[in-house]
Amino acid sequence: QPGSGGVTPRRSDPVPLPRRFLGCPLHREEPLQYFCLRCQSECICAECVLNGEHQGHEVLNVREAVRQLPAKVGELATAARLRAEEIGGVVDHAQAGRRELVSILER
């Protein structure tokens, strides 16, 4: 497909993209384009991934994270619900034990 001036771009030529990214608060010229899977707190730039506090962390491209994270939220919600039910059972058991002790002490 012809580029500007009728020149066909080569595969190695960079293609200008419209600016659709927010800039990194630490590295102002770098776009926020990754999500750190270890920290799971914020989007980060390539400089943060390569040389910053997220160096060595597993990251996803923001677009891929948007596709994957809703399923993760569902998994976490299910795990939280199951854990809450488990804790509720422990509380019920503890209250029953307390009632039994009070009953024994009142004899």
PDB file of N, CA and C in Angstrom:
ATOM      1  N   GLN A   1       0.855  -1.179   0.000  1.00  0.00           N
ATOM      2  CA  GLN A   1       0.000   0.000   0.000  1.00  0.00           C
ATOM      3  C   GLN A   1       0.893   1.231   0.000  1.00  0.00           C
ATOM      4  N   PRO A   2       0.663   2.145  -0.910  1.00  0.00           N
ATOM      5  CA  PRO A   2       1.536   3.311  -1.010  1.00  0.00           C
ATOM      6  C   PRO A   2       1.465   4.186   0.223  1.00  0.00           C
ATOM      7  N   GLY A   3       2.609   4.701   0.655  1.00  0.00           N
ATOM      8  CA  GLY A   3       2.682   5.620   1.789  1.00  0.00           C
ATOM      9  C   GLY A   3       2.601   7.039   1.282  1.00  0.00           C
ATOM     10  N   SER A   4       3.078   7.966   2.050  1.00  0.00           N
ATOM     11  CA  SER A   4       3.049   9.361   1.634  1.00  0.00           C
ATOM     12  C   SER A   4       3.992   9.555   0.464  1.00  0.00           C
ATOM     13  N   GLY A   5       3.557  10.341  -0.489  1.00  0.00           N
ATOM     14  CA  GLY A   5       4.379  10.620  -1.654  1.00  0.00           C
ATOM     15  C   GLY A   5       4.454   9.451  -2.614  1.00  0.00           C
ATOM     16  N   GLY A   6       3.554   8.480  -2.513  1.00  0.00           N
ATOM     17  CA  GLY A   6       3.517   7.353  -3.421  1.00  0.00           C
ATOM     18  C   GLY A   6       4.605   6.321  -3.172  1.00  0.00           C
ATOM     19  N   VAL A   7       5.354   6.433  -2.069  1.00  0.00           N
ATOM     20  CA  VAL A   7       6.419   5.483  -1.756  1.00  0.00           C
ATOM     21  C   VAL A   7       5.833   4.335  -0.948  1.00  0.00           C
ATOM     22  N   THR A   8       6.133   3.111  -1.350  1.00  0.00           N
ATOM     23  CA  THR A   8       5.669   1.944  -0.602  1.00  0.00           C
ATOM     24  C   THR A   8       6.619   1.716   0.564  1.00  0.00           C
ATOM     25  N   PRO A   9       6.071   1.706   1.810  1.00  0.00           N
ATOM     26  CA  PRO A   9       6.966   1.511   2.958  1.00  0.00           C
ATOM     27  C   PRO A   9       7.546   0.101   2.981  1.00  0.00           C
ATOM     28  N   ARG A  10       8.795  -0.005   3.395  1.00  0.00           N
ATOM     29  CA  ARG A  10       9.416  -1.317   3.565  1.00  0.00           C
ATOM     30  C   ARG A  10       8.971  -1.895   4.895  1.00  0.00           C
ATOM     31  N   ARG A  11       9.127  -3.196   5.061  1.00  0.00           N
ATOM     32  CA  ARG A  11       8.711  -3.867   6.293  1.00  0.00           C
ATOM     33  C   ARG A  11       9.427  -3.286   7.511  1.00  0.00           C
ATOM     34  N   SER A  12      10.658  -2.832   7.362  1.00  0.00           N
ATOM     35  CA  SER A  12      11.424  -2.334   8.498  1.00  0.00           C
ATOM     36  C   SER A  12      11.148  -0.860   8.806  1.00  0.00           C
ATOM     37  N   ASP A  13      10.390  -0.170   7.950  1.00  0.00           N
ATOM     38  CA  ASP A  13      10.090   1.236   8.216  1.00  0.00           C
ATOM     39  C   ASP A  13       9.052   1.353   9.325  1.00  0.00           C
ATOM     40  N   PRO A  14       9.295   2.233  10.300  1.00  0.00           N
ATOM     41  CA  PRO A  14       8.290   2.423  11.349  1.00  0.00           C
ATOM     42  C   PRO A  14       7.030   3.066  10.778  1.00  0.00           C
ATOM     43  N   VAL A  15       5.907   2.673  11.320  1.00  0.00           N
ATOM     44  CA  VAL A  15       4.629   3.210  10.872  1.00  0.00           C
ATOM     45  C   VAL A  15       4.110   4.151  11.954  1.00  0.00           C
ATOM     46  N   PRO A  16       3.876   5.412  11.616  1.00  0.00           N
ATOM     47  CA  PRO A  16       3.364   6.332  12.628  1.00  0.00           C
ATOM     48  C   PRO A  16       1.945   5.931  13.044  1.00  0.00           C
ATOM     49  N   LEU A  17       1.689   5.946  14.339  1.00  0.00           N
ATOM     50  CA  LEU A  17       0.372   5.624  14.865  1.00  0.00           C
ATOM     51  C   LEU A  17      -0.216   6.851  15.529  1.00  0.00           C
ATOM     52  N   PRO A  18      -1.543   6.943  15.508  1.00  0.00           N
ATOM     53  CA  PRO A  18      -2.131   8.057  16.260  1.00  0.00           C
ATOM     54  C   PRO A  18      -1.856   7.863  17.742  1.00  0.00           C
ATOM     55  N   ARG A  19      -1.639   8.929  18.466  1.00  0.00           N
ATOM     56  CA  ARG A  19      -1.323   8.843  19.903  1.00  0.00           C
ATOM     57  C   ARG A  19      -2.589   8.456  20.666  1.00  0.00           C
ATOM     58  N   ARG A  20      -2.620   7.205  21.158  1.00  0.00           N
ATOM     59  CA  ARG A  20      -3.777   6.719  21.900  1.00  0.00           C
ATOM     60  C   ARG A  20      -3.380   6.264  23.299  1.00  0.00           C
ATOM     61  N   PHE A  21      -2.162   6.488  23.685  1.00  0.00           N
ATOM     62  CA  PHE A  21      -1.673   6.046  24.986  1.00  0.00           C
ATOM     63  C   PHE A  21      -1.485   7.232  25.918  1.00  0.00           C
ATOM     64  N   LEU A  22      -1.616   6.982  27.202  1.00  0.00           N
ATOM     65  CA  LEU A  22      -1.261   7.978  28.205  1.00  0.00           C
ATOM     66  C   LEU A  22       0.226   7.843  28.496  1.00  0.00           C
ATOM     67  N   GLY A  23       0.862   8.930  28.887  1.00  0.00           N
ATOM     68  CA  GLY A  23       2.285   8.895  29.199  1.00  0.00           C
ATOM     69  C   GLY A  23       2.541   8.384  30.609  1.00  0.00           C
ATOM     70  N   CYS A  24       3.682   7.758  30.784  1.00  0.00           N
ATOM     71  CA  CYS A  24       4.100   7.238  32.091  1.00  0.00           C
ATOM     72  C   CYS A  24       4.383   8.403  33.036  1.00  0.00           C
ATOM     73  N   PRO A  25       3.897   8.339  34.280  1.00  0.00           N
ATOM     74  CA  PRO A  25       4.193   9.427  35.214  1.00  0.00           C
ATOM     75  C   PRO A  25       5.682   9.536  35.566  1.00  0.00           C
ATOM     76  N   LEU A  26       6.421   8.415  35.468  1.00  0.00           N
ATOM     77  CA  LEU A  26       7.856   8.432  35.778  1.00  0.00           C
ATOM     78  C   LEU A  26       8.720   8.736  34.564  1.00  0.00           C
ATOM     79  N   HIS A  27       8.284   8.288  33.399  1.00  0.00           N
ATOM     80  CA  HIS A  27       9.038   8.470  32.152  1.00  0.00           C
ATOM     81  C   HIS A  27       8.094   9.135  31.148  1.00  0.00           C
ATOM     82  N   ARG A  28       8.010  10.437  31.215  1.00  0.00           N
ATOM     83  CA  ARG A  28       6.982  11.225  30.517  1.00  0.00           C
ATOM     84  C   ARG A  28       6.886  10.958  29.008  1.00  0.00           C
ATOM     85  N   GLU A  29       7.973  10.602  28.380  1.00  0.00           N
ATOM     86  CA  GLU A  29       7.936  10.384  26.929  1.00  0.00           C
ATOM     87  C   GLU A  29       7.489   8.969  26.560  1.00  0.00           C
ATOM     88  N   GLU A  30       7.382   8.083  27.544  1.00  0.00           N
ATOM     89  CA  GLU A  30       7.040   6.684  27.282  1.00  0.00           C
ATOM     90  C   GLU A  30       5.541   6.446  27.464  1.00  0.00           C
ATOM     91  N   PRO A  31       4.907   5.761  26.505  1.00  0.00           N
ATOM     92  CA  PRO A  31       3.483   5.460  26.664  1.00  0.00           C
ATOM     93  C   PRO A  31       3.261   4.304  27.638  1.00  0.00           C
ATOM     94  N   LEU A  32       2.150   4.364  28.351  1.00  0.00           N
ATOM     95  CA  LEU A  32       1.752   3.260  29.232  1.00  0.00           C
ATOM     96  C   LEU A  32       1.175   2.172  28.345  1.00  0.00           C
ATOM     97  N   GLN A  33       1.920   1.073  28.193  1.00  0.00           N
ATOM     98  CA  GLN A  33       1.465   0.041  27.274  1.00  0.00           C
ATOM     99  C   GLN A  33       1.551  -1.368  27.829  1.00  0.00           C
ATOM    100  N   TYR A  34       1.930  -1.520  29.105  1.00  0.00           N
ATOM    101  CA  TYR A  34       2.034  -2.841  29.716  1.00  0.00           C
ATOM    102  C   TYR A  34       1.291  -2.871  31.048  1.00  0.00           C
ATOM    103  N   PHE A  35       0.933  -4.076  31.453  1.00  0.00           N
ATOM    104  CA  PHE A  35       0.309  -4.299  32.755  1.00  0.00           C
ATOM    105  C   PHE A  35       1.166  -5.320  33.488  1.00  0.00           C
ATOM    106  N   CYS A  36       1.595  -5.010  34.694  1.00  0.00           N
ATOM    107  CA  CYS A  36       2.457  -5.898  35.482  1.00  0.00           C
ATOM    108  C   CYS A  36       1.591  -6.946  36.175  1.00  0.00           C
ATOM    109  N   LEU A  37       1.823  -8.210  35.852  1.00  0.00           N
ATOM    110  CA  LEU A  37       1.039  -9.296  36.442  1.00  0.00           C
ATOM    111  C   LEU A  37       1.418  -9.541  37.894  1.00  0.00           C
ATOM    112  N   ARG A  38       2.660  -9.252  38.268  1.00  0.00           N
ATOM    113  CA  ARG A  38       3.075  -9.464  39.660  1.00  0.00           C
ATOM    114  C   ARG A  38       2.428  -8.433  40.579  1.00  0.00           C
ATOM    115  N   CYS A  39       2.520  -7.164  40.216  1.00  0.00           N
ATOM    116  CA  CYS A  39       2.016  -6.091  41.078  1.00  0.00           C
ATOM    117  C   CYS A  39       0.510  -5.872  40.919  1.00  0.00           C
ATOM    118  N   GLN A  40       0.008  -6.067  39.707  1.00  0.00           N
ATOM    119  CA  GLN A  40      -1.407  -5.908  39.376  1.00  0.00           C
ATOM    120  C   GLN A  40      -1.991  -4.621  39.929  1.00  0.00           C
ATOM    121  N   SER A  41      -1.265  -3.523  39.761  1.00  0.00           N
ATOM    122  CA  SER A  41      -1.742  -2.276  40.345  1.00  0.00           C
ATOM    123  C   SER A  41      -1.915  -1.151  39.332  1.00  0.00           C
ATOM    124  N   GLU A  42      -1.116  -1.125  38.292  1.00  0.00           N
ATOM    125  CA  GLU A  42      -1.180  -0.002  37.361  1.00  0.00           C
ATOM    126  C   GLU A  42      -0.558  -0.383  36.030  1.00  0.00           C
ATOM    127  N   CYS A  43      -0.854   0.430  35.022  1.00  0.00           N
ATOM    128  CA  CYS A  43      -0.206   0.247  33.732  1.00  0.00           C
ATOM    129  C   CYS A  43       1.177   0.888  33.806  1.00  0.00           C
ATOM    130  N   ILE A  44       2.102   0.310  33.053  1.00  0.00           N
ATOM    131  CA  ILE A  44       3.493   0.767  33.098  1.00  0.00           C
ATOM    132  C   ILE A  44       4.045   0.905  31.684  1.00  0.00           C
ATOM    133  N   CYS A  45       5.184   1.559  31.568  1.00  0.00           N
ATOM    134  CA  CYS A  45       5.819   1.757  30.263  1.00  0.00           C
ATOM    135  C   CYS A  45       6.969   0.764  30.076  1.00  0.00           C
ATOM    136  N   ALA A  46       7.537   0.769  28.881  1.00  0.00           N
ATOM    137  CA  ALA A  46       8.645  -0.136  28.566  1.00  0.00           C
ATOM    138  C   ALA A  46       9.862   0.152  29.439  1.00  0.00           C
ATOM    139  N   GLU A  47      10.108   1.410  29.758  1.00  0.00           N
ATOM    140  CA  GLU A  47      11.256   1.771  30.604  1.00  0.00           C
ATOM    141  C   GLU A  47      11.097   1.186  32.011  1.00  0.00           C
ATOM    142  N   CYS A  48       9.868   1.217  32.545  1.00  0.00           N
ATOM    143  CA  CYS A  48       9.600   0.613  33.864  1.00  0.00           C
ATOM    144  C   CYS A  48       9.849  -0.896  33.824  1.00  0.00           C
ATOM    145  N   VAL A  49       9.492  -1.527  32.693  1.00  0.00           N
ATOM    146  CA  VAL A  49       9.656  -2.974  32.534  1.00  0.00           C
ATOM    147  C   VAL A  49      11.130  -3.332  32.406  1.00  0.00           C
ATOM    148  N   LEU A  50      11.866  -2.582  31.600  1.00  0.00           N
ATOM    149  CA  LEU A  50      13.257  -2.933  31.303  1.00  0.00           C
ATOM    150  C   LEU A  50      14.243  -2.499  32.376  1.00  0.00           C
ATOM    151  N   ASN A  51      14.046  -1.309  32.954  1.00  0.00           N
ATOM    152  CA  ASN A  51      15.037  -0.767  33.876  1.00  0.00           C
ATOM    153  C   ASN A  51      14.467  -0.254  35.191  1.00  0.00           C
ATOM    154  N   GLY A  52      13.170  -0.274  35.342  1.00  0.00           N
ATOM    155  CA  GLY A  52      12.549   0.319  36.525  1.00  0.00           C
ATOM    156  C   GLY A  52      12.150  -0.711  37.561  1.00  0.00           C
ATOM    157  N   GLU A  53      11.196  -0.322  38.397  1.00  0.00           N
ATOM    158  CA  GLU A  53      10.797  -1.169  39.526  1.00  0.00           C
ATOM    159  C   GLU A  53      10.081  -2.442  39.108  1.00  0.00           C
ATOM    160  N   HIS A  54       9.698  -2.559  37.848  1.00  0.00           N
ATOM    161  CA  HIS A  54       9.027  -3.780  37.368  1.00  0.00           C
ATOM    162  C   HIS A  54       9.975  -4.671  36.563  1.00  0.00           C
ATOM    163  N   GLN A  55      11.267  -4.385  36.625  1.00  0.00           N
ATOM    164  CA  GLN A  55      12.259  -5.177  35.899  1.00  0.00           C
ATOM    165  C   GLN A  55      12.195  -6.627  36.384  1.00  0.00           C
ATOM    166  N   GLY A  56      12.085  -7.556  35.440  1.00  0.00           N
ATOM    167  CA  GLY A  56      12.025  -8.972  35.770  1.00  0.00           C
ATOM    168  C   GLY A  56      10.624  -9.478  36.078  1.00  0.00           C
ATOM    169  N   HIS A  57       9.642  -8.567  36.160  1.00  0.00           N
ATOM    170  CA  HIS A  57       8.273  -8.989  36.418  1.00  0.00           C
ATOM    171  C   HIS A  57       7.625  -9.471  35.114  1.00  0.00           C
ATOM    172  N   GLU A  58       6.662 -10.367  35.229  1.00  0.00           N
ATOM    173  CA  GLU A  58       5.912 -10.804  34.058  1.00  0.00           C
ATOM    174  C   GLU A  58       4.893  -9.726  33.728  1.00  0.00           C
ATOM    175  N   VAL A  59       4.846  -9.324  32.462  1.00  0.00           N
ATOM    176  CA  VAL A  59       3.929  -8.267  32.037  1.00  0.00           C
ATOM    177  C   VAL A  59       3.109  -8.735  30.837  1.00  0.00           C
ATOM    178  N   LEU A  60       1.997  -8.067  30.627  1.00  0.00           N
ATOM    179  CA  LEU A  60       1.155  -8.273  29.452  1.00  0.00           C
ATOM    180  C   LEU A  60       0.995  -6.939  28.743  1.00  0.00           C
ATOM    181  N   ASN A  61       0.869  -6.994  27.431  1.00  0.00           N
ATOM    182  CA  ASN A  61       0.488  -5.826  26.675  1.00  0.00           C
ATOM    183  C   ASN A  61      -0.894  -5.405  27.174  1.00  0.00           C
ATOM    184  N   VAL A  62      -1.154  -4.114  27.273  1.00  0.00           N
ATOM    185  CA  VAL A  62      -2.417  -3.615  27.814  1.00  0.00           C
ATOM    186  C   VAL A  62      -3.615  -4.216  27.077  1.00  0.00           C
ATOM    187  N   ARG A  63      -3.527  -4.320  25.773  1.00  0.00           N
ATOM    188  CA  ARG A  63      -4.667  -4.875  25.010  1.00  0.00           C
ATOM    189  C   ARG A  63      -4.937  -6.322  25.410  1.00  0.00           C
ATOM    190  N   GLU A  64      -3.887  -7.102  25.596  1.00  0.00           N
ATOM    191  CA  GLU A  64      -4.044  -8.500  26.010  1.00  0.00           C
ATOM    192  C   GLU A  64      -4.576  -8.572  27.437  1.00  0.00           C
ATOM    193  N   ALA A  65      -4.110  -7.693  28.297  1.00  0.00           N
ATOM    194  CA  ALA A  65      -4.587  -7.663  29.685  1.00  0.00           C
ATOM    195  C   ALA A  65      -6.081  -7.373  29.726  1.00  0.00           C
ATOM    196  N   VAL A  66      -6.544  -6.462  28.892  1.00  0.00           N
ATOM    197  CA  VAL A  66      -7.972  -6.135  28.841  1.00  0.00           C
ATOM    198  C   VAL A  66      -8.776  -7.367  28.448  1.00  0.00           C
ATOM    199  N   ARG A  67      -8.221  -8.202  27.573  1.00  0.00           N
ATOM    200  CA  ARG A  67      -8.926  -9.431  27.156  1.00  0.00           C
ATOM    201  C   ARG A  67      -8.896 -10.485  28.260  1.00  0.00           C
ATOM    202  N   GLN A  68      -7.793 -10.606  28.989  1.00  0.00           N
ATOM    203  CA  GLN A  68      -7.619 -11.688  29.955  1.00  0.00           C
ATOM    204  C   GLN A  68      -8.138 -11.389  31.352  1.00  0.00           C
ATOM    205  N   LEU A  69      -8.056 -10.143  31.793  1.00  0.00           N
ATOM    206  CA  LEU A  69      -8.346  -9.830  33.183  1.00  0.00           C
ATOM    207  C   LEU A  69      -9.807  -9.991  33.603  1.00  0.00           C
ATOM    208  N   PRO A  70     -10.809  -9.766  32.742  1.00  0.00           N
ATOM    209  CA  PRO A  70     -12.181 -10.026  33.194  1.00  0.00           C
ATOM    210  C   PRO A  70     -12.398 -11.469  33.647  1.00  0.00           C
ATOM    211  N   ALA A  71     -11.788 -12.430  32.978  1.00  0.00           N
ATOM    212  CA  ALA A  71     -11.901 -13.830  33.405  1.00  0.00           C
ATOM    213  C   ALA A  71     -11.229 -14.016  34.761  1.00  0.00           C
ATOM    214  N   LYS A  72     -10.107 -13.353  34.966  1.00  0.00           N
ATOM    215  CA  LYS A  72      -9.394 -13.431  36.241  1.00  0.00           C
ATOM    216  C   LYS A  72     -10.248 -12.849  37.368  1.00  0.00           C
ATOM    217  N   VAL A  73     -10.955 -11.757  37.096  1.00  0.00           N
ATOM    218  CA  VAL A  73     -11.831 -11.143  38.093  1.00  0.00           C
ATOM    219  C   VAL A  73     -12.916 -12.142  38.504  1.00  0.00           C
ATOM    220  N   GLY A  74     -13.478 -12.846  37.525  1.00  0.00           N
ATOM    221  CA  GLY A  74     -14.495 -13.857  37.824  1.00  0.00           C
ATOM    222  C   GLY A  74     -13.934 -14.969  38.701  1.00  0.00           C
ATOM    223  N   GLU A  75     -12.724 -15.420  38.397  1.00  0.00           N
ATOM    224  CA  GLU A  75     -12.083 -16.471  39.199  1.00  0.00           C
ATOM    225  C   GLU A  75     -11.853 -15.992  40.633  1.00  0.00           C
ATOM    226  N   LEU A  76     -11.368 -14.766  40.781  1.00  0.00           N
ATOM    227  CA  LEU A  76     -11.111 -14.221  42.112  1.00  0.00           C
ATOM    228  C   LEU A  76     -12.414 -14.040  42.903  1.00  0.00           C
ATOM    229  N   ALA A  77     -13.480 -13.622  42.230  1.00  0.00           N
ATOM    230  CA  ALA A  77     -14.769 -13.452  42.910  1.00  0.00           C
ATOM    231  C   ALA A  77     -15.286 -14.793  43.414  1.00  0.00           C
ATOM    232  N   THR A  78     -15.148 -15.840  42.602  1.00  0.00           N
ATOM    233  CA  THR A  78     -15.574 -17.177  43.022  1.00  0.00           C
ATOM    234  C   THR A  78     -14.746 -17.654  44.207  1.00  0.00           C
ATOM    235  N   ALA A  79     -13.432 -17.470  44.139  1.00  0.00           N
ATOM    236  CA  ALA A  79     -12.556 -17.886  45.236  1.00  0.00           C
ATOM    237  C   ALA A  79     -12.899 -17.117  46.516  1.00  0.00           C
ATOM    238  N   ALA A  80     -13.197 -15.828  46.393  1.00  0.00           N
ATOM    239  CA  ALA A  80     -13.541 -15.018  47.562  1.00  0.00           C
ATOM    240  C   ALA A  80     -14.861 -15.495  48.174  1.00  0.00           C
ATOM    241  N   ARG A  81     -15.838 -15.826  47.321  1.00  0.00           N
ATOM    242  CA  ARG A  81     -17.122 -16.310  47.822  1.00  0.00           C
ATOM    243  C   ARG A  81     -16.947 -17.617  48.570  1.00  0.00           C
ATOM    244  N   LEU A  82     -16.171 -18.545  48.007  1.00  0.00           N
ATOM    245  CA  LEU A  82     -15.929 -19.833  48.660  1.00  0.00           C
ATOM    246  C   LEU A  82     -15.203 -19.647  49.989  1.00  0.00           C
ATOM    247  N   ARG A  83     -14.253 -18.744  50.009  1.00  0.00           N
ATOM    248  CA  ARG A  83     -13.503 -18.480  51.247  1.00  0.00           C
ATOM    249  C   ARG A  83     -14.419 -17.866  52.307  1.00  0.00           C
ATOM    250  N   ALA A  84     -15.305 -16.972  51.885  1.00  0.00           N
ATOM    251  CA  ALA A  84     -16.249 -16.355  52.822  1.00  0.00           C
ATOM    252  C   ALA A  84     -17.183 -17.411  53.407  1.00  0.00           C
ATOM    253  N   GLU A  85     -17.626 -18.356  52.586  1.00  0.00           N
ATOM    254  CA  GLU A  85     -18.481 -19.441  53.081  1.00  0.00           C
ATOM    255  C   GLU A  85     -17.721 -20.305  54.090  1.00  0.00           C
ATOM    256  N   GLU A  86     -16.458 -20.590  53.773  1.00  0.00           N
ATOM    257  CA  GLU A  86     -15.615 -21.382  54.673  1.00  0.00           C
ATOM    258  C   GLU A  86     -15.440 -20.668  56.018  1.00  0.00           C
ATOM    259  N   ILE A  87     -15.165 -19.392  55.981  1.00  0.00           N
ATOM    260  CA  ILE A  87     -14.988 -18.610  57.213  1.00  0.00           C
ATOM    261  C   ILE A  87     -16.299 -18.567  57.996  1.00  0.00           C
ATOM    262  N   GLY A  88     -17.421 -18.433  57.290  1.00  0.00           N
ATOM    263  CA  GLY A  88     -18.723 -18.447  57.950  1.00  0.00           C
ATOM    264  C   GLY A  88     -18.949 -19.749  58.701  1.00  0.00           C
ATOM    265  N   GLY A  89     -18.531 -20.870  58.124  1.00  0.00           N
ATOM    266  CA  GLY A  89     -18.647 -22.171  58.786  1.00  0.00           C
ATOM    267  C   GLY A  89     -17.788 -22.237  60.034  1.00  0.00           C
ATOM    268  N   VAL A  90     -16.598 -21.690  59.969  1.00  0.00           N
ATOM    269  CA  VAL A  90     -15.698 -21.672  61.129  1.00  0.00           C
ATOM    270  C   VAL A  90     -16.309 -20.827  62.244  1.00  0.00           C
ATOM    271  N   VAL A  91     -16.881 -19.679  61.892  1.00  0.00           N
ATOM    272  CA  VAL A  91     -17.515 -18.804  62.887  1.00  0.00           C
ATOM    273  C   VAL A  91     -18.688 -19.531  63.544  1.00  0.00           C
ATOM    274  N   ASP A  92     -19.515 -20.187  62.743  1.00  0.00           N
ATOM    275  CA  ASP A  92     -20.655 -20.949  63.294  1.00  0.00           C
ATOM    276  C   ASP A  92     -20.166 -22.012  64.270  1.00  0.00           C
ATOM    277  N   HIS A  93     -19.104 -22.714  63.887  1.00  0.00           N
ATOM    278  CA  HIS A  93     -18.547 -23.767  64.735  1.00  0.00           C
ATOM    279  C   HIS A  93     -18.011 -23.179  66.052  1.00  0.00           C
ATOM    280  N   ALA A  94     -17.321 -22.042  65.971  1.00  0.00           N
ATOM    281  CA  ALA A  94     -16.780 -21.389  67.164  1.00  0.00           C
ATOM    282  C   ALA A  94     -17.906 -20.923  68.084  1.00  0.00           C
ATOM    283  N   GLN A  95     -18.974 -20.378  67.522  1.00  0.00           N
ATOM    284  CA  GLN A  95     -20.105 -19.924  68.336  1.00  0.00           C
ATOM    285  C   GLN A  95     -20.787 -21.103  69.033  1.00  0.00           C
ATOM    286  N   ALA A  96     -20.910 -22.228  68.330  1.00  0.00           N
ATOM    287  CA  ALA A  96     -21.504 -23.424  68.938  1.00  0.00           C
ATOM    288  C   ALA A  96     -20.633 -23.907  70.097  1.00  0.00           C
ATOM    289  N   GLY A  97     -19.314 -23.891  69.910  1.00  0.00           N
ATOM    290  CA  GLY A  97     -18.388 -24.282  70.976  1.00  0.00           C
ATOM    291  C   GLY A  97     -18.492 -23.353  72.165  1.00  0.00           C
ATOM    292  N   ARG A  98     -18.634 -22.078  71.910  1.00  0.00           N
ATOM    293  CA  ARG A  98     -18.779 -21.100  72.993  1.00  0.00           C
ATOM    294  C   ARG A  98     -20.064 -21.357  73.773  1.00  0.00           C
ATOM    295  N   ARG A  99     -21.165 -21.589  73.066  1.00  0.00           N
ATOM    296  CA  ARG A  99     -22.430 -21.880  73.745  1.00  0.00           C
ATOM    297  C   ARG A  99     -22.318 -23.131  74.612  1.00  0.00           C
ATOM    298  N   GLU A 100     -21.611 -24.137  74.097  1.00  0.00           N
ATOM    299  CA  GLU A 100     -21.425 -25.385  74.850  1.00  0.00           C
ATOM    300  C   GLU A 100     -20.617 -25.120  76.127  1.00  0.00           C
ATOM    301  N   LEU A 101     -19.551 -24.317  76.015  1.00  0.00           N
ATOM    302  CA  LEU A 101     -18.755 -23.988  77.207  1.00  0.00           C
ATOM    303  C   LEU A 101     -19.574 -23.214  78.235  1.00  0.00           C
ATOM    304  N   VAL A 102     -20.364 -22.255  77.793  1.00  0.00           N
ATOM    305  CA  VAL A 102     -21.198 -21.471  78.699  1.00  0.00           C
ATOM    306  C   VAL A 102     -22.190 -22.391  79.401  1.00  0.00           C
ATOM    307  N   SER A 103     -22.745 -23.321  78.653  1.00  0.00           N
ATOM    308  CA  SER A 103     -23.712 -24.281  79.227  1.00  0.00           C
ATOM    309  C   SER A 103     -23.041 -25.146  80.295  1.00  0.00           C
ATOM    310  N   ILE A 104     -21.819 -25.591  80.028  1.00  0.00           N
ATOM    311  CA  ILE A 104     -21.088 -26.410  81.007  1.00  0.00           C
ATOM    312  C   ILE A 104     -20.768 -25.609  82.257  1.00  0.00           C
ATOM    313  N   LEU A 105     -20.352 -24.359  82.077  1.00  0.00           N
ATOM    314  CA  LEU A 105     -19.996 -23.505  83.208  1.00  0.00           C
ATOM    315  C   LEU A 105     -21.208 -23.137  84.068  1.00  0.00           C
ATOM    316  N   GLU A 106     -22.378 -23.096  83.478  1.00  0.00           N
ATOM    317  CA  GLU A 106     -23.591 -22.726  84.212  1.00  0.00           C
ATOM    318  C   GLU A 106     -24.150 -23.873  85.039  1.00  0.00           C
ATOM    319  N   ARG A 107     -23.661 -25.065  84.872  1.00  0.00           N
ATOM    320  CA  ARG A 107     -24.180 -26.226  85.621  1.00  0.00           C
ATOM    321  C   ARG A 107     -23.823 -26.170  87.059  1.00  0.00           C
TER     322      ARG A 107
END
